[in-house]
mmCIF file of C-alpha atoms in Angstrom:
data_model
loop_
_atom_site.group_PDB
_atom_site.id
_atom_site.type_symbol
_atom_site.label_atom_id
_atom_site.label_comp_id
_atom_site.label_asym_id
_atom_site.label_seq_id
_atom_site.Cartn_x
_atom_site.Cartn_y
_atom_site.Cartn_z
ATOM 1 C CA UNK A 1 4.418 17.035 36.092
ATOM 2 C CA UNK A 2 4.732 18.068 32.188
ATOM 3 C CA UNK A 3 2.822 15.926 29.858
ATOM 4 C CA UNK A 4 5.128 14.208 27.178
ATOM 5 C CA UNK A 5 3.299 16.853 24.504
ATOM 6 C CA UNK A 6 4.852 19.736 26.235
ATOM 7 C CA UNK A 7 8.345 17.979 27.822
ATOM 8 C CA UNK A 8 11.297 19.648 25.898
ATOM 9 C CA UNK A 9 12.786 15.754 25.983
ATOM 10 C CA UNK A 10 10.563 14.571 23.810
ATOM 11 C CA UNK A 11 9.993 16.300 20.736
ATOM 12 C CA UNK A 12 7.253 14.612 19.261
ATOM 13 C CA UNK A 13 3.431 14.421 20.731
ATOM 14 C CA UNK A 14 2.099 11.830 22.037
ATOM 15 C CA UNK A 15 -0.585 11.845 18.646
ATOM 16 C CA UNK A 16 2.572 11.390 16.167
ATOM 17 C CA UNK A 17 3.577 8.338 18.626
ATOM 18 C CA UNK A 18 -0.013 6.694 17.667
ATOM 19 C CA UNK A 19 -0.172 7.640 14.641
ATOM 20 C CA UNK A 20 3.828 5.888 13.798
ATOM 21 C CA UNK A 21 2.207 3.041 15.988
ATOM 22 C CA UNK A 22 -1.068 2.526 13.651
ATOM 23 C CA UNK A 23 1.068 2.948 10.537
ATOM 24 C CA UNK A 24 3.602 0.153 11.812
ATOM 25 C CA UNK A 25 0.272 -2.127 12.349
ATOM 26 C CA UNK A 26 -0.746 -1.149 9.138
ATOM 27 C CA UNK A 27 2.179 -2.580 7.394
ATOM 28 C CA UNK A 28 2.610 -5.550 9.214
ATOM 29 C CA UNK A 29 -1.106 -6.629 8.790
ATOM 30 C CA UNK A 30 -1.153 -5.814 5.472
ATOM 31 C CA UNK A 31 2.106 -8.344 5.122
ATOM 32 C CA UNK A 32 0.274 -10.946 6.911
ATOM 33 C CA UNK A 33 -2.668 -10.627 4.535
ATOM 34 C CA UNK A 34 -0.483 -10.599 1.366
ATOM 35 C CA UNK A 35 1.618 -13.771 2.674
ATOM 36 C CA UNK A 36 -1.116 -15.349 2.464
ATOM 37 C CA UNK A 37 -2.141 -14.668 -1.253
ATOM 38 C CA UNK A 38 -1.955 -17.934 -3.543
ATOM 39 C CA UNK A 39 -1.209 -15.409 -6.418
ATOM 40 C CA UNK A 40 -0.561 -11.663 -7.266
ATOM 41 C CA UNK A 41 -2.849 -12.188 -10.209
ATOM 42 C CA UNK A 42 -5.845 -9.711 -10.390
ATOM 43 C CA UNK A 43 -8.904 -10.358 -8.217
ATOM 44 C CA UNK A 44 -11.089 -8.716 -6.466
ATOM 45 C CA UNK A 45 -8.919 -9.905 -2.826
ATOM 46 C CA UNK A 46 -5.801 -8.583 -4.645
ATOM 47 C CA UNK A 47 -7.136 -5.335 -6.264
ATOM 48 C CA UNK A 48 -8.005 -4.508 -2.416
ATOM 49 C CA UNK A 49 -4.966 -5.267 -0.537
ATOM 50 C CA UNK A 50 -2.901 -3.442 -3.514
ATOM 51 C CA UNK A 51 -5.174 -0.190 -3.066
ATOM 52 C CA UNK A 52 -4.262 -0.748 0.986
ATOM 53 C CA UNK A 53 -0.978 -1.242 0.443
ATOM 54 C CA UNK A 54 -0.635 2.140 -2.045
ATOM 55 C CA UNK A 55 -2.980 4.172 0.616
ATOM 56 C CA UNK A 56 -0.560 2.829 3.478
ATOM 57 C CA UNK A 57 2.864 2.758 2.370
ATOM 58 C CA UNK A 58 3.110 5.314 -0.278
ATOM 59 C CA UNK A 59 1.125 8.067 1.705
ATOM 60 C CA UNK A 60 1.050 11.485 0.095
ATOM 61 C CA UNK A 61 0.170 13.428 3.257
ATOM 62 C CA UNK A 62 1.705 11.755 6.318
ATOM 63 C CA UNK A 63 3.850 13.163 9.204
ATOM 64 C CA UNK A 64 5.565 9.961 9.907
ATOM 65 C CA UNK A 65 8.962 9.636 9.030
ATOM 66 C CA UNK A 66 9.686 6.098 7.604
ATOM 67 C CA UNK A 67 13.258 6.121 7.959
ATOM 68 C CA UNK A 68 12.444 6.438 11.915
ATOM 69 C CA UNK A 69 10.466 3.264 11.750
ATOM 70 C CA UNK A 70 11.637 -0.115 13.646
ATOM 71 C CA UNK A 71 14.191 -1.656 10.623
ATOM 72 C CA UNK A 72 11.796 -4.711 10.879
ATOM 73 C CA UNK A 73 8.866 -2.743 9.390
ATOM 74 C CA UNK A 74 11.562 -0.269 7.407
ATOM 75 C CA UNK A 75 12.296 -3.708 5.207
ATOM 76 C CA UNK A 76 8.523 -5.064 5.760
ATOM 77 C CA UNK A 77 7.439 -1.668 3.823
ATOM 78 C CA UNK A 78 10.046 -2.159 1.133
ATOM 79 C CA UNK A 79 9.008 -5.204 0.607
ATOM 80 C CA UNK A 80 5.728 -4.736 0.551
ATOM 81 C CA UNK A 81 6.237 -2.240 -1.827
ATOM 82 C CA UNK A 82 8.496 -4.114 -4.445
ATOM 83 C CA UNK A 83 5.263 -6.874 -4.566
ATOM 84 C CA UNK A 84 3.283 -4.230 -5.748
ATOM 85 C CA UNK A 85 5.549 -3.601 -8.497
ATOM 86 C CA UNK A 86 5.227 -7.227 -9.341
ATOM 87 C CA UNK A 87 1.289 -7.310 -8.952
ATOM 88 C CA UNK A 88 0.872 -4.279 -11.250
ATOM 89 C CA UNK A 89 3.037 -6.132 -13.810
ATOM 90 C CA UNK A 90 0.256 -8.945 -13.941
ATOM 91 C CA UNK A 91 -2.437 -6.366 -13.428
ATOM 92 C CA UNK A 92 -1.089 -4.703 -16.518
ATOM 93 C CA UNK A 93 -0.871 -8.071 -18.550
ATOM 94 C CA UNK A 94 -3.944 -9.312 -18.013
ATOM 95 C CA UNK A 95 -5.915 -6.430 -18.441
ATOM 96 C CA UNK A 96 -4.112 -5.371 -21.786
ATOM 97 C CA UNK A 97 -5.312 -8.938 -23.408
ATOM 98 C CA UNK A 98 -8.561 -8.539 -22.094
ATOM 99 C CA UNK A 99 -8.737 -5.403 -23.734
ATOM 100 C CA UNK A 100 -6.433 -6.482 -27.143
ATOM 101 C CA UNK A 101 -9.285 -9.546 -27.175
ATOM 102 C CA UNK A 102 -12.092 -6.838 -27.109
ATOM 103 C CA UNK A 103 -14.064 -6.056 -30.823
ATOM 104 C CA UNK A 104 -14.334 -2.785 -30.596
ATOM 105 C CA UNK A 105 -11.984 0.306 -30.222
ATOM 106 C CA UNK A 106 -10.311 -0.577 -26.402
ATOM 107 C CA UNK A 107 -10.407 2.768 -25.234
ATOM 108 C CA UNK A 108 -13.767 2.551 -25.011
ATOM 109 C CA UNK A 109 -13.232 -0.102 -21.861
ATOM 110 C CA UNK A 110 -10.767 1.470 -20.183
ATOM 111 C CA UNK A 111 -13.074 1.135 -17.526
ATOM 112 C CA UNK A 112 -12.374 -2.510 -16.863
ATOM 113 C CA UNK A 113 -8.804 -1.583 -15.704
ATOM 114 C CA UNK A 114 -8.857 -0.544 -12.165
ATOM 115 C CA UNK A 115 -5.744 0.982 -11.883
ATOM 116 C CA UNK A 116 -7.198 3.658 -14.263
ATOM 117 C CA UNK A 117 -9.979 4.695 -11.861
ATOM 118 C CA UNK A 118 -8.050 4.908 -9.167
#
């Protein structure tokens, strides 16, 4: 008996399969976690999720075709990814008046914005 790796009728491996499967988990636990957020406002809960989110559904170097994901997580994703647009709007507010509100020349606290060291 061929192994699914090697059958002609399947043309993906059996490693692609988990990998689609762990991304799809990926997404929808990361949904769970951000439906439960009070507020996209920056905090140290929300900085984390966000960096999840970016490492999970806007992968640089990933096999998995997202167009061949389940619709549910296809829409999940897009979601997903329209809240971080949103978060990084209040990310971007509230770190430019902490940084407006500083004395001395800004640039020298760009450190205090995450998304810069990142």
């Amino acid at each position: 008996m061929k192994s699914i790796e090697t059958n002609p009728k399947y043309p993906f491996s059996l490693d692609m399969a988990c990998q689609k499967a762990h991304f799809e988990k990926q997404i929808l636990d990361l949904n769970n976690k951000m439906s439960n957020l009070k507020s996209l406002k920056p905090s140290n809960n929300v900085d984390n999720l966000f960096q999840q989110l970016m490492s999970t559904c806007l992968p640089t170097e990933t096999n998995i075709d997202v167009e061949k994901l389940c619709p549910k997580v296809q829409n999940i994703r897009t979601n997903l990814i329209k809240l971080h647009s949103e978060a990084i709007g209040y990310s971007e507010q509230h770190y430019s008046t902490v940084l407006v509100s500083l004395e001395d020349n800004p640039l020298h606290h760009l450190d205090l914005y995450p998304c810069l060291l990142h």
